[in-house]
Amino acid sequence: MPRPPVPPALAPLVVAGLALGVVLPLAACGPQPTPANQAANQLGPAYVAPTARGVDAIEAAWNADLAARNPAKAASHYSTFGDLLVAEPGVAPLKDPAAVQAQLTQLFADPNFSLSFAPDVTFVSSGGDYAYTRGHFTETLSDAAAHAKKTIRGDYVTVYEADVAVANGWTAIEHVASAQTAALAPGS
Amino acid sequence: LLAATAVAALAGFPAGGAVAPPEDVAADQVQVGIENSETQWNADLAAHDAAKVASYYAENGWLMAPGFTAPVQGRTAIQRTMTQLCADPNFSLTFEQNTVKASVGGNEAYSRGTFTETVSGPSPGTTITFSGTYLRIYRPESGAQAAGAGVALASGPYAVWKVVEDISAGGPPPGAPKTGGGS
């Protein structure tokens, strides 16, 4: 699917979005519209400028989707534009959200499965078109061979691309997670 | 800084004076630079040059890979880890890019691709070969921190881009030798 063109108003808004914390209180002092909120109005009320806060909001929602064992919602944070790659420990790389959803559906069938993660670093490029997070995850699942639960801990990096079509303004386009060897012992 | 710059731009004033905007480095220039740099990086790995390999990383760069017991934090620790790996006569690591993207007018880029690594096995005379996917985040670095290798683009404060995050998935099977992490 071709990626929709970025609205012309986005470019200045991306930069302006970084300043919204300053601009909005000023705007509240008087009725004069700023270029930022004029552009935001053109893009619709659902538009949220791509900020680090938006990235953190996505990862919080993502954790909630995983806790709710909702594979469709958990997979919906990934890009649908054909440039996706998800590489997780022990799984062949996945290249579209449908494959991620199928993988998650399989994992959620395991009653012992749980996955949570938290960012340690969130960075938004000054151009406002890319962002990334680096964080840590904990995954628990059944170990059929050992007839026990096993816990995997590790780190991840996720790259986001600005996307005006989604809530919080970002979709994940790259996600690579690396398991730490010492954490691979069953029941750890 | 960014907020102040944006406010100045919104007000119609140049963001001059004490507030300097990020240098606008063309995205395609960054992409080509990363492609060339990673080609040289492969050559440095083939030469088992741990110091040169470590110099592609930012001073506070992180290296996270399967088989590591913890993330390797910082260029000095990365060089120590690479020295340990390069001491293995059977060690080889090659990688191939699939994607390089750079922020337009910004200060972030990334590369993603596949790697193949060989190390000595647990028994004498054996080797273990494994492959996987890597993802590297690049950011510009300036001044003394930017010494050594990296993506050299031009003069100026954002002349050299370094790897701030390097993570890979896939990796060694159970029983393969562990590699130390830490900082």
Tab-separated table of N, CA and C in Angstrom, chain A residues 3 12 15-16 18-19 22-23 35-36 83-85 87-90 93 121 123-132 134-135 155-159 161 173-182, chain B residues 2-7 9-10 22 60 62 64-71 98-99 101-108 110 112 133-135 137 139 164-170 172 176 178-179:
chain	number	residue	atom	x	y	z
A	3	ARG	N	2.297	4.838	0.774
A	3	ARG	CA	2.151	5.711	1.931
A	3	ARG	C	1.477	7.013	1.509
A	12	PRO	N	5.993	22.400	9.085
A	12	PRO	CA	6.144	23.389	10.159
A	12	PRO	C	5.524	22.921	11.463
A	15	VAL	N	7.868	20.851	13.765
A	15	VAL	CA	8.749	21.680	14.592
A	15	VAL	C	7.927	22.399	15.650
A	16	ALA	N	6.785	22.898	15.214
A	16	ALA	CA	5.950	23.618	16.161
A	16	ALA	C	5.474	22.703	17.275
A	18	LEU	N	7.010	20.510	18.802
A	18	LEU	CA	8.003	20.416	19.867
A	18	LEU	C	7.850	21.574	20.844
A	19	ALA	N	7.239	22.621	20.381
A	19	ALA	CA	7.095	23.792	21.225
A	19	ALA	C	5.697	23.931	21.785
A	22	VAL	N	5.029	25.176	25.150
A	22	VAL	CA	5.193	26.608	25.367
A	22	VAL	C	4.070	27.372	24.687
A	23	VAL	N	3.714	26.945	23.481
A	23	VAL	CA	2.748	27.695	22.684
A	23	VAL	C	1.349	27.633	23.292
A	35	PRO	N	0.227	29.712	14.190
A	35	PRO	CA	0.369	28.832	13.015
A	35	PRO	C	0.224	27.368	13.392
A	36	ALA	N	0.666	27.018	14.604
A	36	ALA	CA	0.603	25.608	14.998
A	36	ALA	C	-0.832	25.126	15.117
A	83	ASP	N	7.008	-1.514	5.063
A	83	ASP	CA	8.412	-1.291	5.384
A	83	ASP	C	8.737	-1.796	6.784
A	84	LEU	N	7.915	-2.708	7.270
A	84	LEU	CA	8.039	-3.167	8.651
A	84	LEU	C	8.990	-4.356	8.770
A	85	LEU	N	9.737	-4.398	9.866
A	85	LEU	CA	10.452	-5.606	10.216
A	85	LEU	C	10.448	-5.748	11.731
A	87	ALA	N	11.866	-8.296	14.628
A	87	ALA	CA	12.768	-9.415	14.897
A	87	ALA	C	12.817	-9.655	16.397
A	88	GLU	N	12.300	-10.787	16.802
A	88	GLU	CA	12.234	-11.158	18.216
A	88	GLU	C	13.078	-12.410	18.426
A	89	PRO	N	13.535	-12.639	19.657
A	89	PRO	CA	14.327	-13.848	19.932
A	89	PRO	C	13.548	-15.115	19.616
A	90	GLY	N	14.173	-16.017	18.911
A	90	GLY	CA	13.582	-17.320	18.664
A	90	GLY	C	12.483	-17.353	17.631
A	93	PRO	N	12.033	-13.301	11.467
A	93	PRO	CA	11.560	-11.917	11.327
A	93	PRO	C	10.180	-11.841	10.681
A	121	VAL	N	14.976	4.930	27.021
A	121	VAL	CA	15.354	6.104	26.235
A	121	VAL	C	14.264	6.348	25.203
A	123	PHE	N	13.720	9.052	21.994
A	123	PHE	CA	14.359	10.144	21.259
A	123	PHE	C	13.546	10.457	20.010
A	124	VAL	N	13.250	11.731	19.805
A	124	VAL	CA	12.559	12.192	18.607
A	124	VAL	C	13.531	13.044	17.805
A	125	SER	N	13.694	12.741	16.513
A	125	SER	CA	14.623	13.509	15.692
A	125	SER	C	14.164	14.951	15.602
A	126	SER	N	15.122	15.830	15.415
A	126	SER	CA	14.769	17.255	15.307
A	126	SER	C	13.932	17.503	14.058
A	127	GLY	N	14.036	16.615	13.060
A	127	GLY	CA	13.183	16.740	11.884
A	127	GLY	C	11.750	16.322	12.158
A	128	GLY	N	11.519	15.590	13.259
A	128	GLY	CA	10.170	15.197	13.653
A	128	GLY	C	9.590	14.052	12.856
A	129	ASP	N	10.395	13.437	11.978
A	129	ASP	CA	9.840	12.370	11.151
A	129	ASP	C	10.166	10.975	11.676
A	130	TYR	N	11.192	10.859	12.501
A	130	TYR	CA	11.532	9.568	13.097
A	130	TYR	C	11.733	9.728	14.599
A	131	ALA	N	11.511	8.634	15.285
A	131	ALA	CA	11.793	8.567	16.714
A	131	ALA	C	12.219	7.142	17.024
A	132	TYR	N	12.844	6.969	18.167
A	132	TYR	CA	13.115	5.591	18.587
A	132	TYR	C	13.048	5.489	20.096
A	134	ARG	N	14.581	2.839	23.249
A	134	ARG	CA	15.345	1.669	23.675
A	134	ARG	C	14.884	1.339	25.083
A	135	GLY	N	14.590	0.089	25.321
A	135	GLY	CA	14.091	-0.271	26.637
A	135	GLY	C	14.356	-1.725	26.961
A	155	ASP	N	16.500	-6.672	25.915
A	155	ASP	CA	16.407	-5.267	25.528
A	155	ASP	C	15.770	-5.163	24.149
A	156	TYR	N	15.237	-4.006	23.857
A	156	TYR	CA	14.641	-3.794	22.547
A	156	TYR	C	14.943	-2.388	22.051
A	157	VAL	N	14.899	-2.241	20.743
A	157	VAL	CA	14.927	-0.919	20.097
A	157	VAL	C	13.788	-0.894	19.093
A	158	THR	N	12.973	0.134	19.163
A	158	THR	CA	11.866	0.303	18.221
A	158	THR	C	12.013	1.648	17.523
A	159	VAL	N	11.919	1.643	16.196
A	159	VAL	CA	11.965	2.880	15.414
A	159	VAL	C	10.545	3.237	14.998
A	161	GLU	N	7.953	5.988	12.863
A	161	GLU	CA	7.852	6.999	11.812
A	161	GLU	C	6.587	7.822	12.058
A	173	ILE	N	8.041	1.062	12.777
A	173	ILE	CA	8.452	0.507	11.489
A	173	ILE	C	9.593	-0.508	11.628
A	174	GLU	N	10.284	-0.457	12.750
A	174	GLU	CA	11.344	-1.436	13.000
A	174	GLU	C	11.292	-1.796	14.479
A	175	HIS	N	11.450	-3.072	14.769
A	175	HIS	CA	11.498	-3.483	16.176
A	175	HIS	C	12.408	-4.694	16.274
A	176	VAL	N	13.469	-4.553	17.028
A	176	VAL	CA	14.387	-5.674	17.239
A	176	VAL	C	14.577	-5.854	18.740
A	177	ALA	N	14.413	-7.076	19.200
A	177	ALA	CA	14.589	-7.385	20.611
A	177	ALA	C	15.671	-8.439	20.758
A	178	SER	N	16.475	-8.283	21.780
A	178	SER	CA	17.599	-9.194	22.014
A	178	SER	C	17.486	-9.774	23.414
A	179	ALA	N	17.500	-11.081	23.501
A	179	ALA	CA	17.410	-11.740	24.809
A	179	ALA	C	18.801	-11.863	25.420
A	180	GLN	N	18.860	-11.675	26.719
A	180	GLN	CA	20.127	-11.861	27.405
A	180	GLN	C	20.317	-13.339	27.735
A	181	THR	N	21.522	-13.820	27.514
A	181	THR	CA	21.778	-15.245	27.664
A	181	THR	C	21.508	-15.745	29.078
A	182	ALA	N	21.931	-14.974	30.063
A	182	ALA	CA	21.795	-15.443	31.447
A	182	ALA	C	20.334	-15.609	31.832
B	2	LEU	N	15.201	23.174	21.259
B	2	LEU	CA	14.297	22.980	20.128
B	2	LEU	C	13.045	23.801	20.301
B	3	ALA	N	12.527	23.839	21.526
B	3	ALA	CA	11.319	24.609	21.769
B	3	ALA	C	11.569	26.077	21.501
B	4	ALA	N	12.715	26.565	21.964
B	4	ALA	CA	13.021	27.982	21.752
B	4	ALA	C	13.182	28.278	20.279
B	5	THR	N	13.822	27.368	19.560
B	5	THR	CA	14.004	27.546	18.115
B	5	THR	C	12.653	27.591	17.409
B	6	ALA	N	11.783	26.667	17.776
B	6	ALA	CA	10.481	26.607	17.130
B	6	ALA	C	9.657	27.840	17.439
B	7	VAL	N	9.730	28.313	18.669
B	7	VAL	CA	8.976	29.509	19.042
B	7	VAL	C	9.466	30.695	18.237
B	9	ALA	N	10.830	30.625	15.305
B	9	ALA	CA	10.393	30.451	13.920
B	9	ALA	C	8.916	30.801	13.776
B	10	LEU	N	8.113	30.407	14.732
B	10	LEU	CA	6.690	30.714	14.675
B	10	LEU	C	6.444	32.201	14.724
B	22	PRO	N	19.631	23.016	14.802
B	22	PRO	CA	20.437	21.882	14.385
B	22	PRO	C	20.884	22.063	12.939
B	60	ASN	N	28.801	7.004	24.355
B	60	ASN	CA	27.836	6.362	25.257
B	60	ASN	C	26.964	5.349	24.515
B	62	TRP	N	25.367	1.911	22.964
B	62	TRP	CA	25.001	0.621	23.565
B	62	TRP	C	25.063	-0.457	22.501
B	64	MET	N	23.772	-4.406	22.100
B	64	MET	CA	22.929	-5.456	22.687
B	64	MET	C	22.832	-6.596	21.692
B	65	ALA	N	23.279	-7.763	22.095
B	65	ALA	CA	23.304	-8.883	21.150
B	65	ALA	C	22.993	-10.183	21.868
B	66	PRO	N	22.396	-11.127	21.146
B	66	PRO	CA	22.155	-12.444	21.734
B	66	PRO	C	23.480	-13.075	22.157
B	67	GLY	N	23.456	-13.759	23.267
B	67	GLY	CA	24.691	-14.352	23.770
B	67	GLY	C	25.402	-13.469	24.766
B	68	PHE	N	25.010	-12.202	24.808
B	68	PHE	CA	25.584	-11.309	25.808
B	68	PHE	C	24.797	-11.488	27.107
B	69	THR	N	25.498	-11.361	28.202
B	69	THR	CA	24.819	-11.485	29.487
B	69	THR	C	24.170	-10.167	29.917
B	70	ALA	N	24.544	-9.076	29.276
B	70	ALA	CA	23.973	-7.764	29.579
B	70	ALA	C	24.359	-6.822	28.447
B	71	PRO	N	23.648	-5.711	28.294
B	71	PRO	CA	24.068	-4.746	27.277
B	71	PRO	C	25.482	-4.236	27.549
B	98	ASN	N	19.974	-3.975	4.656
B	98	ASN	CA	18.755	-4.052	3.851
B	98	ASN	C	18.113	-2.682	3.709
B	99	THR	N	18.253	-1.878	4.744
B	99	THR	CA	17.558	-0.587	4.791
B	99	THR	C	18.432	0.445	5.496
B	101	LYS	N	17.756	4.571	6.542
B	101	LYS	CA	16.879	5.739	6.477
B	101	LYS	C	17.427	6.825	7.379
B	102	ALA	N	17.230	8.059	6.962
B	102	ALA	CA	17.696	9.193	7.760
B	102	ALA	C	16.594	10.217	7.876
B	103	SER	N	16.527	10.822	9.030
B	103	SER	CA	15.558	11.880	9.270
B	103	SER	C	15.848	13.058	8.336
B	104	VAL	N	14.810	13.638	7.783
B	104	VAL	CA	14.967	14.768	6.872
B	104	VAL	C	15.300	16.018	7.692
B	105	GLY	N	16.486	16.538	7.453
B	105	GLY	CA	16.886	17.744	8.175
B	105	GLY	C	17.033	17.519	9.659
B	106	GLY	N	17.157	16.277	10.044
B	106	GLY	CA	17.167	15.991	11.470
B	106	GLY	C	18.465	15.387	11.953
B	107	ASN	N	18.379	14.704	13.044
B	107	ASN	CA	19.576	14.220	13.702
B	107	ASN	C	19.416	12.765	14.147
B	108	GLU	N	18.754	11.976	13.289
B	108	GLU	CA	18.621	10.550	13.584
B	108	GLU	C	18.616	9.778	12.276
B	110	TYR	N	18.968	5.380	10.813
B	110	TYR	CA	19.142	4.000	11.242
B	110	TYR	C	19.457	3.114	10.055
B	112	ARG	N	19.382	-1.196	9.030
B	112	ARG	CA	18.902	-2.522	9.440
B	112	ARG	C	19.367	-3.531	8.402
B	133	THR	N	19.272	-10.647	12.654
B	133	THR	CA	18.929	-9.305	12.164
B	133	THR	C	19.533	-8.262	13.090
B	134	TYR	N	20.052	-7.196	12.524
B	134	TYR	CA	20.565	-6.108	13.365
B	134	TYR	C	19.840	-4.805	13.037
B	135	LEU	N	19.870	-3.922	14.015
B	135	LEU	CA	19.288	-2.580	13.872
B	135	LEU	C	20.222	-1.606	14.583
B	137	ILE	N	20.989	2.541	15.433
B	137	ILE	CA	20.547	3.935	15.441
B	137	ILE	C	21.793	4.814	15.410
B	139	ARG	N	23.379	8.800	15.441
B	139	ARG	CA	23.153	10.213	15.743
B	139	ARG	C	24.468	10.963	15.535
B	164	VAL	N	24.538	4.960	18.273
B	164	VAL	CA	24.168	5.110	19.687
B	164	VAL	C	23.454	3.868	20.211
B	165	GLU	N	22.843	3.097	19.316
B	165	GLU	CA	22.193	1.852	19.714
B	165	GLU	C	22.490	0.813	18.642
B	166	ASP	N	22.904	-0.360	19.052
B	166	ASP	CA	23.156	-1.458	18.114
B	166	ASP	C	22.578	-2.712	18.755
B	167	ILE	N	21.528	-3.251	18.146
B	167	ILE	CA	20.853	-4.406	18.734
B	167	ILE	C	20.656	-5.455	17.660
B	168	SER	N	20.729	-6.713	18.063
B	168	SER	CA	20.495	-7.771	17.083
B	168	SER	C	19.684	-8.903	17.700
B	169	ALA	N	18.928	-9.547	16.850
B	169	ALA	CA	18.114	-10.695	17.254
B	169	ALA	C	18.559	-11.876	16.415
B	170	GLY	N	18.209	-13.054	16.901
B	170	GLY	CA	18.737	-14.267	16.293
B	170	GLY	C	19.811	-14.745	17.241
B	172	PRO	N	23.185	-17.134	18.887
B	172	PRO	CA	23.748	-18.457	19.133
B	172	PRO	C	22.742	-19.415	19.748
B	176	ALA	N	26.168	-22.237	23.515
B	176	ALA	CA	27.275	-21.489	22.930
B	176	ALA	C	27.956	-20.662	24.023
B	178	LYS	N	29.230	-17.769	26.326
B	178	LYS	CA	28.627	-16.474	26.639
B	178	LYS	C	29.668	-15.379	26.463
B	179	THR	N	29.168	-14.201	26.126
B	179	THR	CA	30.034	-13.045	26.003
B	179	THR	C	29.667	-12.062	27.085
